[in-house]
Short mmCIF file of C-alpha atoms and ligand atoms in Angstrom, two decimals:
data_model
loop_
_atom_site.label_atom_id
_atom_site.label_comp_id
_atom_site.label_asym_id
_atom_site.label_seq_id
_atom_site.Cartn_x
_atom_site.Cartn_y
_atom_site.Cartn_z
CA GLU A 1 53.25 -8.68 2.30
CA LYS A 2 55.53 -9.99 4.81
CA GLY A 3 54.28 -7.46 7.09
CA GLY A 4 57.92 -6.08 8.20
CA TYR A 5 59.37 -9.53 8.78
CA ASP A 6 62.12 -10.82 6.72
CA TYR A 7 60.40 -14.24 6.04
CA PHE A 8 56.86 -15.38 5.80
CA MET A 9 57.77 -17.89 8.31
CA LEU A 10 58.55 -15.19 11.12
CA LYS A 11 55.32 -13.64 10.05
CA GLU A 12 53.60 -16.80 10.60
CA ILE A 13 55.15 -17.58 14.00
CA ALA A 14 53.90 -14.25 15.16
CA GLU A 15 50.32 -15.12 13.95
CA GLN A 16 50.22 -18.03 16.13
CA PRO A 17 47.99 -16.51 18.98
CA LYS A 18 45.44 -15.62 16.39
CA ALA A 19 45.62 -18.84 14.54
CA VAL A 20 44.92 -20.67 17.94
CA ALA A 21 41.97 -18.19 18.80
CA ASP A 22 40.32 -18.55 15.31
CA THR A 23 40.34 -22.13 15.51
CA LEU A 24 38.55 -21.97 18.67
CA LEU A 25 36.08 -19.51 17.66
CA GLY A 26 32.29 -20.56 17.30
CA HIS A 27 33.15 -24.35 18.47
CA PHE A 28 31.48 -23.84 21.72
CA GLN A 29 27.89 -23.05 21.43
CA ASP A 30 25.21 -23.64 24.12
CA GLY A 31 27.44 -25.34 26.25
CA ARG A 32 28.70 -27.74 23.60
CA ILE A 33 31.60 -28.45 21.28
CA VAL A 34 30.62 -28.28 17.76
CA LEU A 35 32.37 -29.37 14.73
CA ASP A 36 32.09 -27.70 11.14
CA GLU A 37 30.60 -30.52 9.28
CA GLN A 38 29.19 -33.60 10.85
CA ARG A 39 27.72 -36.14 8.85
CA ILE A 40 28.11 -38.81 11.54
CA SER A 41 25.17 -39.14 13.95
CA ASP A 42 25.49 -38.50 17.53
CA GLN A 43 24.63 -42.34 18.11
CA ASP A 44 27.42 -43.39 15.80
CA LEU A 45 29.87 -41.27 17.37
CA ARG A 46 28.86 -42.77 20.83
CA ASP A 47 29.75 -46.28 19.29
CA ILE A 48 33.04 -45.33 18.40
CA ASP A 49 35.29 -47.97 20.16
CA LYS A 50 38.81 -46.92 18.61
CA VAL A 51 40.50 -43.95 17.13
CA PHE A 52 43.19 -43.84 14.48
CA ILE A 53 45.02 -40.71 13.68
CA VAL A 54 46.53 -40.50 10.13
CA ALA A 55 48.77 -37.76 8.85
CA CYS A 56 52.32 -36.78 7.59
CA GLY A 57 55.10 -34.63 8.92
CA SER A 58 54.33 -31.97 11.42
CA ALA A 59 50.60 -32.99 11.17
CA TYR A 60 51.54 -36.25 12.35
CA HIS A 61 53.29 -34.74 15.15
CA SER A 62 50.09 -32.93 16.10
CA GLY A 63 48.30 -36.33 16.00
CA MET A 64 50.97 -37.71 18.54
CA VAL A 65 50.07 -34.69 20.84
CA ALA A 66 46.60 -35.30 20.51
CA LYS A 67 46.80 -39.00 21.42
CA TYR A 68 47.57 -38.04 24.96
CA ALA A 69 44.57 -36.05 25.38
CA ILE A 70 42.02 -38.26 23.38
CA GLU A 71 43.00 -41.37 25.42
CA HIS A 72 42.79 -39.24 28.90
CA TRP A 73 39.61 -37.49 27.96
CA THR A 74 37.59 -40.24 26.15
CA ARG A 75 39.13 -43.66 27.39
CA LEU A 76 39.27 -44.90 23.96
CA PRO A 77 42.25 -46.32 22.38
CA CYS A 78 43.98 -44.00 20.15
CA GLU A 79 46.63 -44.86 17.37
CA VAL A 80 48.60 -42.31 15.51
CA GLU A 81 50.11 -43.48 12.28
CA ILE A 82 52.04 -42.12 9.43
CA ALA A 83 49.64 -42.17 6.42
CA SER A 84 51.88 -43.75 4.12
CA GLU A 85 52.41 -46.48 6.47
CA PHE A 86 48.62 -47.04 7.30
CA ARG A 87 47.52 -47.15 3.68
CA TYR A 88 49.84 -49.94 2.70
CA ARG A 89 49.09 -52.23 5.54
CA ASP A 90 45.96 -53.97 6.89
CA PRO A 91 44.93 -52.02 9.90
CA VAL A 92 41.79 -53.24 11.83
CA LEU A 93 39.08 -50.93 10.87
CA ASP A 94 35.17 -51.21 11.15
CA ARG A 95 32.51 -48.97 11.27
CA SER A 96 32.97 -48.06 14.87
CA THR A 97 36.42 -46.92 14.23
CA LEU A 98 36.97 -43.14 13.98
CA VAL A 99 40.03 -42.07 11.46
CA VAL A 100 41.10 -38.65 12.12
CA ALA A 101 42.92 -37.40 9.25
CA ILE A 102 45.09 -34.19 9.88
CA SER A 103 46.23 -31.90 7.02
CA GLN A 104 46.97 -28.65 6.56
CA SER A 105 46.59 -28.38 2.64
CA GLY A 106 43.95 -31.06 2.48
CA GLU A 107 45.79 -32.54 -0.51
CA THR A 108 48.48 -34.83 0.82
CA ALA A 109 48.34 -37.66 -1.36
CA ASP A 110 49.21 -40.25 1.34
CA THR A 111 46.74 -38.79 3.67
CA LEU A 112 44.16 -38.83 1.01
CA GLU A 113 44.63 -42.29 0.28
CA ALA A 114 44.68 -43.28 4.01
CA VAL A 115 41.09 -41.94 4.13
CA ARG A 116 40.03 -43.91 1.28
CA HIS A 117 41.64 -46.93 2.44
CA ALA A 118 39.73 -46.32 6.02
CA LYS A 119 36.29 -45.50 4.12
CA ALA A 120 36.60 -48.45 2.18
CA GLN A 121 36.65 -50.43 5.26
CA LYS A 122 33.48 -48.40 6.68
CA ALA A 123 35.38 -46.55 9.14
CA ARG A 124 34.16 -43.07 10.04
CA VAL A 125 36.51 -40.33 8.73
CA LEU A 126 36.91 -36.96 10.59
CA ALA A 127 39.16 -34.30 8.74
CA VAL A 128 41.22 -31.67 10.55
CA CYS A 129 42.08 -29.36 7.75
CA ASN A 130 43.16 -25.72 7.09
CA THR A 131 42.15 -25.54 3.57
CA ASN A 132 38.46 -25.00 2.51
CA GLY A 133 37.30 -26.91 -0.39
CA SER A 134 40.04 -29.15 -0.47
CA GLN A 135 39.93 -33.00 -1.44
CA ILE A 136 40.47 -34.38 2.10
CA PRO A 137 37.59 -32.78 3.95
CA ARG A 138 35.22 -33.33 0.84
CA GLU A 139 35.73 -37.18 1.17
CA ALA A 140 35.38 -36.93 5.03
CA ASP A 141 32.24 -37.60 7.14
CA ALA A 142 32.83 -34.70 9.52
CA VAL A 143 35.34 -31.89 9.27
CA LEU A 144 36.95 -29.38 11.71
CA TYR A 145 38.67 -26.62 10.16
CA THR A 146 41.85 -24.92 11.47
CA HIS A 147 41.78 -21.28 10.92
CA ALA A 148 45.52 -20.55 10.60
CA GLY A 149 45.11 -18.67 7.37
CA PRO A 150 47.20 -19.29 4.39
CA GLU A 151 50.82 -20.52 5.25
CA ILE A 152 53.39 -19.48 2.88
CA GLY A 153 56.44 -20.67 4.68
CA VAL A 154 57.08 -24.32 3.67
CA ALA A 155 57.85 -25.22 7.30
CA SER A 156 54.55 -25.63 9.25
CA THR A 157 54.38 -23.21 12.25
CA LYS A 158 50.72 -21.79 12.76
CA ALA A 159 48.95 -24.54 10.89
CA TYR A 160 50.90 -26.74 13.49
CA LEU A 161 49.62 -25.18 16.66
CA ALA A 162 46.03 -24.72 15.05
CA GLN A 163 46.14 -28.34 14.35
CA ILE A 164 46.73 -29.22 18.03
CA THR A 165 44.07 -26.98 19.04
CA ALA A 166 41.67 -28.46 16.69
CA ASN A 167 42.59 -31.91 17.70
CA TYR A 168 41.82 -31.04 21.28
CA LEU A 169 38.36 -29.91 20.15
CA VAL A 170 37.85 -33.51 18.47
CA GLY A 171 38.96 -35.09 21.73
CA LEU A 172 36.45 -32.92 23.76
CA ALA A 173 33.60 -33.58 21.33
CA LEU A 174 34.31 -37.39 21.57
CA ALA A 175 34.36 -36.93 25.34
CA GLN A 176 31.28 -35.12 25.33
CA ALA A 177 29.40 -37.66 23.03
CA ARG A 178 30.53 -40.70 25.08
CA GLY A 179 29.87 -38.78 28.42
CA THR A 180 33.33 -39.51 29.68
CA LYS A 181 33.50 -35.87 30.83
CA TYR A 182 30.81 -33.90 32.21
CA PRO A 183 29.53 -30.72 30.41
CA ASP A 184 30.96 -28.36 33.05
CA GLU A 185 34.63 -30.18 32.65
CA VAL A 186 34.17 -29.86 28.81
CA ALA A 187 33.65 -26.30 29.28
CA ALA A 188 36.32 -25.95 31.71
CA GLU A 189 38.74 -27.40 29.11
CA PHE A 190 37.53 -25.17 26.35
CA ARG A 191 38.09 -22.16 28.57
CA GLN A 192 41.58 -23.04 29.21
CA LEU A 193 42.12 -23.44 25.43
CA GLU A 194 40.71 -19.90 24.98
CA ARG A 195 43.18 -18.54 27.61
CA MET A 196 46.10 -19.92 25.66
CA PRO A 197 46.58 -17.49 23.01
CA GLU A 198 47.66 -14.88 25.59
CA ASP A 199 50.57 -17.15 26.77
CA ILE A 200 51.34 -17.78 23.28
CA GLN A 201 51.63 -14.40 22.64
CA ARG A 202 54.07 -14.08 25.53
CA VAL A 203 56.36 -16.69 23.99
CA VAL A 204 56.13 -15.07 20.74
CA ASP A 205 57.33 -11.65 22.27
CA SER A 206 60.41 -13.35 23.96
CA LEU A 207 62.08 -15.17 20.99
CA ASP A 208 65.11 -12.77 20.78
CA PRO A 209 67.40 -14.93 23.26
CA VAL A 210 66.50 -17.81 21.36
CA ARG A 211 67.60 -16.29 18.16
CA GLU A 212 70.84 -15.37 19.91
CA ILE A 213 71.33 -19.23 20.91
CA ALA A 214 70.78 -20.05 17.35
CA ARG A 215 73.46 -17.93 16.23
CA GLU A 216 75.78 -19.16 18.63
CA LEU A 217 75.05 -22.85 17.63
CA ALA A 218 74.53 -22.25 13.90
CA ASP A 219 77.76 -24.33 13.19
CA SER A 220 76.67 -27.47 15.18
CA LYS A 221 77.00 -30.78 13.15
CA SER A 222 74.23 -32.34 15.10
CA VAL A 223 71.59 -31.51 17.67
CA LEU A 224 69.25 -33.54 19.61
CA PHE A 225 65.86 -32.95 21.27
CA LEU A 226 64.64 -34.94 24.15
CA GLY A 227 61.22 -35.00 25.91
CA ARG A 228 58.70 -37.10 27.64
CA HIS A 229 54.75 -37.44 27.30
CA VAL A 230 53.84 -34.59 24.98
CA GLY A 231 57.24 -33.26 25.20
CA TYR A 232 58.14 -36.16 22.95
CA PRO A 233 56.35 -35.18 20.05
CA THR A 234 57.53 -31.73 20.60
CA ALA A 235 61.07 -33.00 20.34
CA LEU A 236 60.23 -34.70 17.05
CA GLU A 237 58.73 -31.48 15.79
CA GLY A 238 61.95 -29.42 17.05
CA ALA A 239 64.15 -32.01 15.13
CA LEU A 240 62.14 -31.73 11.75
CA LYS A 241 62.17 -28.07 11.72
CA LEU A 242 65.78 -28.09 12.07
CA LYS A 243 66.32 -30.75 9.34
CA GLU A 244 64.18 -29.17 6.86
CA LEU A 245 65.24 -25.51 7.49
CA ALA A 246 68.84 -25.62 8.34
CA TYR A 247 69.85 -29.02 6.52
CA MET A 248 71.39 -29.89 9.99
CA HIS A 249 71.29 -33.60 11.43
CA ALA A 250 68.85 -33.54 14.34
CA GLU A 251 67.10 -36.12 16.09
CA GLY A 252 64.20 -36.18 18.70
CA PHE A 253 64.02 -39.01 21.32
CA PRO A 254 61.81 -40.11 24.13
CA ALA A 255 64.00 -39.15 27.15
CA GLY A 256 63.44 -42.52 28.62
CA GLU A 257 65.02 -44.22 25.54
CA LEU A 258 68.53 -42.38 26.24
CA LYS A 259 69.94 -45.37 28.05
CA HIS A 260 68.75 -47.82 25.29
CA GLY A 261 70.79 -46.29 22.71
CA PRO A 262 70.95 -42.56 21.94
CA ILE A 263 73.12 -41.83 24.93
CA ALA A 264 76.20 -43.08 23.01
CA LEU A 265 75.70 -40.24 20.75
CA ILE A 266 76.43 -37.57 23.58
CA GLU A 267 79.85 -36.07 23.37
CA ASP A 268 81.63 -32.98 24.57
CA GLY A 269 79.58 -29.67 23.52
CA LEU A 270 76.72 -31.65 21.71
CA PRO A 271 73.71 -29.14 22.02
CA VAL A 272 70.66 -31.04 23.48
CA PHE A 273 67.25 -29.45 23.72
CA ILE A 274 65.01 -30.50 26.43
CA VAL A 275 61.45 -29.50 27.17
CA MET A 276 60.78 -29.88 30.77
CA PRO A 277 57.18 -30.71 31.93
CA PRO A 278 55.29 -28.27 34.09
CA VAL A 279 56.14 -28.68 37.73
CA GLU A 280 52.49 -28.58 38.93
CA GLY A 281 51.38 -32.18 39.48
CA ARG A 282 53.82 -33.79 37.23
CA GLY A 283 56.43 -34.80 40.16
CA VAL A 284 57.36 -38.05 38.67
CA LEU A 285 57.94 -36.78 34.78
CA HIS A 286 59.60 -33.65 36.12
CA SER A 287 62.29 -35.56 38.23
CA LYS A 288 62.81 -38.10 35.64
CA LEU A 289 63.82 -35.52 33.24
CA VAL A 290 66.00 -33.64 35.81
CA SER A 291 67.95 -36.91 35.94
CA ASN A 292 68.20 -37.45 32.34
CA ILE A 293 69.68 -33.85 32.10
CA GLN A 294 72.30 -34.92 34.76
CA GLU A 295 72.93 -38.03 32.84
CA ILE A 296 73.86 -36.02 29.49
CA ARG A 297 75.61 -33.08 31.27
CA ALA A 298 78.00 -35.42 32.92
CA ARG A 299 78.81 -36.72 29.44
CA GLY A 300 79.49 -33.18 28.20
CA ALA A 301 76.16 -32.27 26.47
CA ARG A 302 75.42 -28.41 26.19
CA THR A 303 71.82 -28.53 27.65
CA ILE A 304 68.98 -25.87 26.13
CA VAL A 305 66.29 -26.35 28.39
CA ILE A 306 62.59 -24.99 27.74
CA ALA A 307 60.75 -25.00 30.98
CA GLU A 308 58.42 -22.87 33.26
CA GLU A 309 59.56 -19.55 34.07
CA GLY A 310 59.45 -20.54 37.76
CA ASP A 311 61.44 -23.78 37.50
CA GLU A 312 64.19 -23.27 39.72
CA VAL A 313 65.22 -26.92 40.03
CA VAL A 314 66.15 -27.20 36.25
CA ARG A 315 67.71 -23.74 35.74
CA PRO A 316 70.97 -24.45 37.15
CA LEU A 317 71.21 -27.72 35.07
CA SER A 318 70.77 -25.49 32.07
CA ASP A 319 73.57 -24.17 29.75
CA TYR A 320 70.74 -22.15 28.11
CA PHE A 321 67.41 -21.35 29.90
CA ILE A 322 64.37 -20.63 27.82
CA PRO A 323 61.31 -19.80 30.08
CA ILE A 324 57.86 -20.23 29.05
CA PRO A 325 54.74 -19.56 30.95
CA ALA A 326 53.17 -22.06 33.36
CA SER A 327 50.45 -24.22 31.66
CA THR A 328 49.02 -27.82 32.27
CA THR A 329 50.94 -30.72 30.55
CA LEU A 330 48.48 -31.21 27.66
CA LEU A 331 48.54 -27.54 26.62
CA GLN A 332 52.31 -27.15 26.97
CA PRO A 333 53.05 -28.11 23.28
CA LEU A 334 51.20 -24.74 22.45
CA LEU A 335 53.98 -22.92 24.01
CA ALA A 336 56.96 -25.02 23.97
CA THR A 337 56.97 -25.70 20.31
CA ILE A 338 57.43 -21.99 19.49
CA PRO A 339 61.14 -21.57 20.65
CA TYR A 340 62.02 -24.64 18.24
CA GLN A 341 60.30 -22.83 15.28
CA ALA A 342 62.23 -19.74 15.94
CA PHE A 343 65.74 -21.60 16.62
CA ALA A 344 65.30 -23.45 13.29
CA ALA A 345 64.50 -20.36 11.13
CA GLU A 346 67.57 -18.55 12.74
CA VAL A 347 69.71 -21.23 12.21
CA ALA A 348 68.82 -21.55 8.59
CA ALA A 349 68.96 -17.53 8.18
CA ALA A 350 72.50 -17.68 9.83
CA ARG A 351 73.62 -20.42 7.48
CA GLY A 352 72.42 -18.34 4.60
CA TYR A 353 69.54 -20.60 3.35
CA ASP A 354 65.98 -19.60 2.35
CA VAL A 355 63.86 -19.94 5.37
CA ASP A 356 60.64 -19.91 3.38
CA LYS A 357 61.56 -22.30 0.50
CA PRO A 358 64.06 -25.09 1.84
CA ARG A 359 65.65 -27.15 -0.50
CA ASN A 360 63.75 -30.32 -2.05
CA LEU A 361 60.65 -29.58 -0.31
CA ALA A 362 57.19 -28.43 -1.62
CA LYS A 363 54.35 -26.98 0.67
CA SER A 364 51.87 -29.62 -0.33
CA VAL A 365 52.88 -33.26 -1.21
CA THR A 366 50.44 -34.32 -3.85
CA VAL A 367 52.29 -37.22 -5.25
CA GLU A 368 53.65 -39.97 -2.77
C1 F6R B 1 56.87 -29.64 8.01
C2 F6R B 1 55.87 -29.68 7.00
C3 F6R B 1 55.38 -31.14 6.62
C4 F6R B 1 54.00 -31.15 6.57
C5 F6R B 1 53.45 -32.50 5.80
C6 F6R B 1 51.92 -32.79 6.03
O1 F6R B 1 57.13 -28.32 8.52
O2 F6R B 1 55.09 -28.71 6.68
O3 F6R B 1 55.86 -31.97 7.22
O4 F6R B 1 53.45 -30.98 7.68
O5 F6R B 1 53.92 -32.35 4.54
O6 F6R B 1 51.20 -31.63 5.09
P1 F6R B 1 49.65 -31.34 5.12
O7 F6R B 1 49.50 -31.06 6.63
O8 F6R B 1 49.38 -30.41 4.31
O9 F6R B 1 49.03 -32.74 4.94
#
């Protein structure tokens, strides 16, 4: 049943090209993005003036990634919030607010209550969910299903990439409804997404060096993850995977925050992961991260850098260099997250832990 893999998680990491491809399937018809269920009229969709994304854990990180795309494509303000925070405060919501609830299981108690809280204030709710017939999509006004298939490993992998993919479809559907993107631009974005599974496969096929690094660093006390832009939520996801699977202290930071505190943590030999933005068209972000790497190296950090295979600027600044295929900035998390998944799984295995069933965690958190 594990298909020759030692753990379901490894099988599920390998299934990611298919999870992304299947999530896209059938959602571009006659030149338009289509959702699975839409009980919001086109007019109401056009009238949306604000987006809230609510979710927990990895699903929340997928929402953070989506914010960059949604604001860029739709020009709508988009906030991302942890569901358990959202439901216990008094967010400003009305009938022109779209609340996007992201959940693999569709049963997460806090996310479900956030949906109810939103509906009680007349906000429209769109669910991104991996489980047919679960409660969150049942209560939503619109649904887009991720097609990652059943995820057995407690740590989310293929569902996470599928969530990012589905969130981007939501962003494109909104841009299409609002006319902030021309039909041919929406089509071009969709085609780019369609090409991703091939590159995802290339990353999946080249994880052995990552596993080797994991075995070398398996005794670390603490690991930091840095990134900017979509590389920031990717850093948070990398840290979460390592905490939950390897029980290792890990934190993700926006690289620009280093000087405001976290740089004090840097000491000799501390492993620090960095995702480099694509070189192309991202001159500023790229060079900012180069400076950040120089700063932490000067203080003794060991740098593990995930960057485009052709990034010769950063290679000499990397103690370990993990190449990924070139992509646009927005699509990069679909590639850059994968080495973090493999790293966490391998550290956990090296430390003798159950990769599929980390202690204290449940696959579906139906109580708060
Ligand atoms: C992390 C992980 C959890 C879930 C979170 C939300 O690897 O799996 O953080 O992402 O519990 O679960 P869903 O998506 O089912 O609402």
